[in-house]
Coordinates of C-alpha atoms in Angstrom, one line a residue:
X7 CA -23.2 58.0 14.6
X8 CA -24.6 55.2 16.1
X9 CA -26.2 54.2 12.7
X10 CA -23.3 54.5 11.1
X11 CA -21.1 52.1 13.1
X12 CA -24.0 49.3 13.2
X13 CA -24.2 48.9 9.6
X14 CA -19.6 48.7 9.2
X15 CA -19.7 46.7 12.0
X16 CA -22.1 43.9 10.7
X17 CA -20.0 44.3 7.1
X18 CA -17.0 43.8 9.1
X19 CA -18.4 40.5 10.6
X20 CA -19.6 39.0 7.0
X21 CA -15.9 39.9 5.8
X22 CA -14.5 37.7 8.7
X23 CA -17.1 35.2 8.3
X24 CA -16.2 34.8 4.4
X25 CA -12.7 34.6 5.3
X26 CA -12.6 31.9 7.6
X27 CA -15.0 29.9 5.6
X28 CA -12.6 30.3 2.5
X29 CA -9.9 29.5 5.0
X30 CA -11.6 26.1 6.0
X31 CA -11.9 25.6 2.6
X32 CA -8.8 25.3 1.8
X33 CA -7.3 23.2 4.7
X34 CA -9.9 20.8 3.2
X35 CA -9.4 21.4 -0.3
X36 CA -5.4 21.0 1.0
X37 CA -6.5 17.6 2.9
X38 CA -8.4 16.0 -0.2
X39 CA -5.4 17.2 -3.1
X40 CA -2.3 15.5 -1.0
X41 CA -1.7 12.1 0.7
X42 CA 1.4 10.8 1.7
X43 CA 3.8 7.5 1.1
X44 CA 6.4 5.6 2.9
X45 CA 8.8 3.3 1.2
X46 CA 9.8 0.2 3.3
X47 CA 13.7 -1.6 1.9
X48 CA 13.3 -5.4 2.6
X49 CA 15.6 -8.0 2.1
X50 CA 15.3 -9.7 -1.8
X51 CA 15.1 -13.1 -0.2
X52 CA 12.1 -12.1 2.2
X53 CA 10.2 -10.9 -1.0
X54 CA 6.1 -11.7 -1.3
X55 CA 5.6 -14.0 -4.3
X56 CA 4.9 -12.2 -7.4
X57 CA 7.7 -9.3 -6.3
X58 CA 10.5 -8.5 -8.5
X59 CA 13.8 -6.6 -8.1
X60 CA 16.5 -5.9 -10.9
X61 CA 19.4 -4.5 -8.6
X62 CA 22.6 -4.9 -10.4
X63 CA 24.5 -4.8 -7.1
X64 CA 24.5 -6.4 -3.3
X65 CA 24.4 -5.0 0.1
X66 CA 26.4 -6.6 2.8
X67 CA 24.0 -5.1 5.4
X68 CA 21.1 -3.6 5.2
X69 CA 21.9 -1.3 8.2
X70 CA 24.3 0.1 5.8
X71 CA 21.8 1.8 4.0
X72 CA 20.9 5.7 5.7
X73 CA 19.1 7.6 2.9
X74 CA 16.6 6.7 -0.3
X75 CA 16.8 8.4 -3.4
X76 CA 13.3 7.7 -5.2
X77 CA 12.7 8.8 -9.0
X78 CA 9.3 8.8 -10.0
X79 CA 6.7 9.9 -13.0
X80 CA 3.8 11.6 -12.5
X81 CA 1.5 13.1 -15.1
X82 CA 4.4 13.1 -17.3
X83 CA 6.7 14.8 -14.3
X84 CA 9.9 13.2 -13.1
X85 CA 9.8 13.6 -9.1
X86 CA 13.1 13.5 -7.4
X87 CA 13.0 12.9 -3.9
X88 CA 15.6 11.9 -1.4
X89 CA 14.2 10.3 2.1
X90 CA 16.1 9.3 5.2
X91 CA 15.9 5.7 6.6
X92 CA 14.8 4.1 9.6
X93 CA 14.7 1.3 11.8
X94 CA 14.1 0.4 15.7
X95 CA 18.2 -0.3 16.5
X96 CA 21.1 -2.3 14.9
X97 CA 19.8 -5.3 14.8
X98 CA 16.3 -5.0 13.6
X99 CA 17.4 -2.9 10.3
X100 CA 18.2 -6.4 9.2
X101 CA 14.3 -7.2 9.0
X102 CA 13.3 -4.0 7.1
X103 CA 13.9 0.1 7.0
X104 CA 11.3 2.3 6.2
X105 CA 12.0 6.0 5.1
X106 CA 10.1 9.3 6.7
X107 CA 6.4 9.8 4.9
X108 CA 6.3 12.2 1.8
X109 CA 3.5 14.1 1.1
X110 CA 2.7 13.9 -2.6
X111 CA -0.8 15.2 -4.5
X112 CA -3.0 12.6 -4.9
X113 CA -2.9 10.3 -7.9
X114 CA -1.3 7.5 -9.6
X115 CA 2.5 7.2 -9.9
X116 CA 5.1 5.4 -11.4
X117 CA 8.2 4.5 -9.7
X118 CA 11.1 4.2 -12.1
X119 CA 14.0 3.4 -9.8
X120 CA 15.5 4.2 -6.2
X121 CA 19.1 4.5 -4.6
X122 CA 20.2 3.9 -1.2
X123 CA 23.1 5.8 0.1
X124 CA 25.2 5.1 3.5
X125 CA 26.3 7.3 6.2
X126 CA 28.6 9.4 4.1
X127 CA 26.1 10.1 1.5
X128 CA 28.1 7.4 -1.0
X129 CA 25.9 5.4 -3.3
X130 CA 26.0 2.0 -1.9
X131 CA 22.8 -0.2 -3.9
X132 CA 20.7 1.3 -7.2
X133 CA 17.5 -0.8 -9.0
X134 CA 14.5 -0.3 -11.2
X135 CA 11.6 -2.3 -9.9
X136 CA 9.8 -3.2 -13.7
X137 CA 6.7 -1.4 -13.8
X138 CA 6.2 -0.2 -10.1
X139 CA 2.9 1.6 -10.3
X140 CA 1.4 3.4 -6.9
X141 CA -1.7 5.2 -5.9
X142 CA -1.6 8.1 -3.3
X143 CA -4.9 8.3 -1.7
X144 CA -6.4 11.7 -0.4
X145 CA -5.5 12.4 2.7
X146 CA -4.2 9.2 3.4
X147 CA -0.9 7.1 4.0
X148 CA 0.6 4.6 1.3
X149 CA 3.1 1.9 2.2
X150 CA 5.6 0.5 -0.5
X151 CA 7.7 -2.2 -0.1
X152 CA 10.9 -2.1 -2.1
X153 CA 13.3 -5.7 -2.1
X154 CA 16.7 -4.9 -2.6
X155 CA 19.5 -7.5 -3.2
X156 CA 21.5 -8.1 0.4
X157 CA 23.5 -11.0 2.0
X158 CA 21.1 -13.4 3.6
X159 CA 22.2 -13.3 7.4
X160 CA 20.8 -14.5 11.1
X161 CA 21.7 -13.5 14.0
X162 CA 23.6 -15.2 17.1
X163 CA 23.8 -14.4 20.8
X164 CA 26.4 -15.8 22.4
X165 CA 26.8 -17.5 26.0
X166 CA 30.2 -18.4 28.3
X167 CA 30.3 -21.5 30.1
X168 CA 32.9 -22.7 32.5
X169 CA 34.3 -25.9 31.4
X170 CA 37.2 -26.6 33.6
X171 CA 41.2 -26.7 32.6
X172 CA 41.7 -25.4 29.5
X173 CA 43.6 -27.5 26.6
X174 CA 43.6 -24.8 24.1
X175 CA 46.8 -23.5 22.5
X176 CA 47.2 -20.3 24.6
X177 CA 50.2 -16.8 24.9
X178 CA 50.7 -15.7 28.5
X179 CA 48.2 -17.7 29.8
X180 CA 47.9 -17.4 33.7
X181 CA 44.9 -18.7 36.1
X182 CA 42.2 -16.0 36.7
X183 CA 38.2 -15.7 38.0
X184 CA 35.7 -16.6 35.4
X185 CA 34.3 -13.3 36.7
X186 CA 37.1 -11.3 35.9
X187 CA 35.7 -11.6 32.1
X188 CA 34.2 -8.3 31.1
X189 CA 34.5 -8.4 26.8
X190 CA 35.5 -11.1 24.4
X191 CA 36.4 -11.2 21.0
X192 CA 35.2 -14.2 19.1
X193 CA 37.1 -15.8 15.8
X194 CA 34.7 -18.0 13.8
X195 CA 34.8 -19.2 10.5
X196 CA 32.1 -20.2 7.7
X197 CA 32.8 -24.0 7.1
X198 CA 31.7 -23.7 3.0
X199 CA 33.3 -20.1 2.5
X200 CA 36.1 -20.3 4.9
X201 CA 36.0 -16.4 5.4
X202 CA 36.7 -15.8 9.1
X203 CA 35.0 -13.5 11.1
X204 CA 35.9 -11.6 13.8
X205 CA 33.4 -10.5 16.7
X206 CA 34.8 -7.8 18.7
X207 CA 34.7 -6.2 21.9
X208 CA 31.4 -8.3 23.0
X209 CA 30.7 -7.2 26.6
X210 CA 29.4 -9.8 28.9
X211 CA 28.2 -9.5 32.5
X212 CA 28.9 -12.6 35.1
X213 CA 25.5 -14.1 36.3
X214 CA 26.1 -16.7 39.4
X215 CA 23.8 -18.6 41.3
X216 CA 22.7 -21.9 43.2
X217 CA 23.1 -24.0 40.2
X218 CA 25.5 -22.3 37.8
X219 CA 27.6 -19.7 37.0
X220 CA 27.8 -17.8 33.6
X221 CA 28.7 -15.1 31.5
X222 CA 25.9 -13.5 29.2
X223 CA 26.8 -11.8 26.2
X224 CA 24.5 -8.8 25.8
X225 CA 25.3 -8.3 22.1
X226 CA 23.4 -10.0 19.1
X227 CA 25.5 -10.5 15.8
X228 CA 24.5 -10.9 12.7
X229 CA 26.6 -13.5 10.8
X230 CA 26.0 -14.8 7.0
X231 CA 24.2 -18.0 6.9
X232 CA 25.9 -20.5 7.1
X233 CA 27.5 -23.3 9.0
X234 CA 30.5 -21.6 11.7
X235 CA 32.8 -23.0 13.6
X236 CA 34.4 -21.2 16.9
X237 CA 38.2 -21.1 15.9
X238 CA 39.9 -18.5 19.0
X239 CA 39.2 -16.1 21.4
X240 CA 40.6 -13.4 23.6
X241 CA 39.3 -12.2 27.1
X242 CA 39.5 -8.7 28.6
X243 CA 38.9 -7.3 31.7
X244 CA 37.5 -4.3 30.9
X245 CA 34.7 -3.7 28.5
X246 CA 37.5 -1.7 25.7
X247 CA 39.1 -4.8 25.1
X248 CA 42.4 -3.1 26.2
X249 CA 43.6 -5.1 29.5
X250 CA 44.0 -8.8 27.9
X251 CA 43.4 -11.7 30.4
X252 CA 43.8 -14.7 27.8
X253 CA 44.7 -15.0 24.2
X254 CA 43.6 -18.8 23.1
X255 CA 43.3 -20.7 19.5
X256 CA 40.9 -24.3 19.4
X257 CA 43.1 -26.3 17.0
X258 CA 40.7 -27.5 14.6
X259 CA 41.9 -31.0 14.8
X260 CA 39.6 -31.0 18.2
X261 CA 36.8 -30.6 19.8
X262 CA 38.2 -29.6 23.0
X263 CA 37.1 -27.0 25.7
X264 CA 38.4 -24.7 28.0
X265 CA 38.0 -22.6 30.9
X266 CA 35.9 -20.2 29.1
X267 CA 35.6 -21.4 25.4
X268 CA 34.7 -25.0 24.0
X269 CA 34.7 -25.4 20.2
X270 CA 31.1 -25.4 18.5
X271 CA 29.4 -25.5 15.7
X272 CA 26.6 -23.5 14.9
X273 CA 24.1 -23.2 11.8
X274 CA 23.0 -19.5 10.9
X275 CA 20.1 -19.4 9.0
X276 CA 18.8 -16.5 7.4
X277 CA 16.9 -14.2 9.4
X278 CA 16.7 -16.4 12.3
X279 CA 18.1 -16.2 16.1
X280 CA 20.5 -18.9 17.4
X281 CA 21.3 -19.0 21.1
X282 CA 25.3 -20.2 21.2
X283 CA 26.7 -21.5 24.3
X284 CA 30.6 -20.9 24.5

């Protein structure tokens, strides 16, 4: 009996032996055959020299875009893959996205086009890079850059100043603390377009001390370049922008200030930060 079970039992272990060497085998084989990419949508205008884009159509933000649709050949093989997008927060989506990583086999591709969708899943920006080639590498991770076509914009962060009496045009104006200021709407408008814009609901907190007093935005917006000019504002006290405390419009005839507004200009480049006192 005993002679019987010593020779199954070293058959048994060659079996398992053979079996996890075939299984190492192919986790390797698996590991050499695949690689993965990741697309990354830039701005057109923040393009390396050399890079082209054919996008019929514009994006007013980049942050609009959720999802990428990529099309591409391989061996012959259209590959259809849909990928969502990524970015830090708001306002870095501005500087770039870049999708989740896709695990493709290894070898050379070509990318014939790509579509970017929004929230809803609605088509919002389509191109055909000309002649996009790509190389996945075994077991490795490929980055792609894609430009697509969207308005140039920089971003501003605002600041309230006190500046005494105010000698704005004003509705139901009545006296009440600077502090008292917890969200503003700001009305600016593009000097060359003449589009307004409307900034809403920014919520500020009151900052006092031996020297000043203040109230600090704590958003960051994005504005088209361009040249603005600071054309009204409204104050709340609460941070819905429900409770109104002042409703006031800078005629554009002057440069005058008030209690928590004087008129500026500012200059928003593209891709840049401007801090705007107010």
């Amino acid at each position: 009996m005993k002679k019987f079970f010593g020779p199954m039992f070293l058959c048994l272990l060659a079996l398992t032996s053979v079996l996890i060497g075939c299984s190492d085998d192919d986790e390797e084989w698996q590991e050499q055959a695949y690689g993965y990419v990741q697309f990354k949508v830039l701005k057109a205008a923040s393009a390396e020299k050399g890079a082209q884009t054919r996008g019929l159509d514009i994006l007013e933000k980049l942050n609009d875009a959720k999802k990428i649709k990529v099309v591409m050949l391989y061996d012959g093989n259209s590959i259809i893959q849909t990928l969502p997008l990524n970015s830090y927060n708001t306002e870095n989506a501005e500087f770039g996205l870049r999708s989740d990583k896709l695990e493709l086999l290894a070898g050379n591709y070509q990318l014939i086009g790509y579509y970017l969708y929004d929230k809803l899943d609605k088509e919002i920006y389509a191109d055909a890079p000309n002649n996009f080639q790509m190389k996945v590498i075994p077991g490795g991770l490929q980055v792609e850059k894609l430009y697509a076509n969207a308005v140039k914009r920089g971003m501003v962060h605002f600041k309230l100043v006190k500046h005494g009496l105010p000698e704005t045009r004003t509705e139901a104006y009545e006296a009440y603390p600077f502090s008292n200021i917890q969200s503003i709407d700001i009305y600016a408008k593009n000097l060359f377009t003449q589009e307004d814009t409307i900034i809403r609901k920014v919520k500020v907190k009151y900052i006092e001390n031996l020297k000043d007093a203040y109230a600090e935005c704590d958003t960051t917006v994005w504005l088209k370049a361009g040249s603005y000019q600071i054309s009204a504002y409204h104050t709340y006290s609460d941070k819905s922008g429900k409770n109104t405390l002042e409703i006031a419009s800078i005629p554009s005839s002057k440069t005058s200030s008030s209690k928590t507004m004087k008129r500026r200009r500012l200059r928003c480049p593209s891709s840049w930060m401007r801090r705007q006192n107010i």
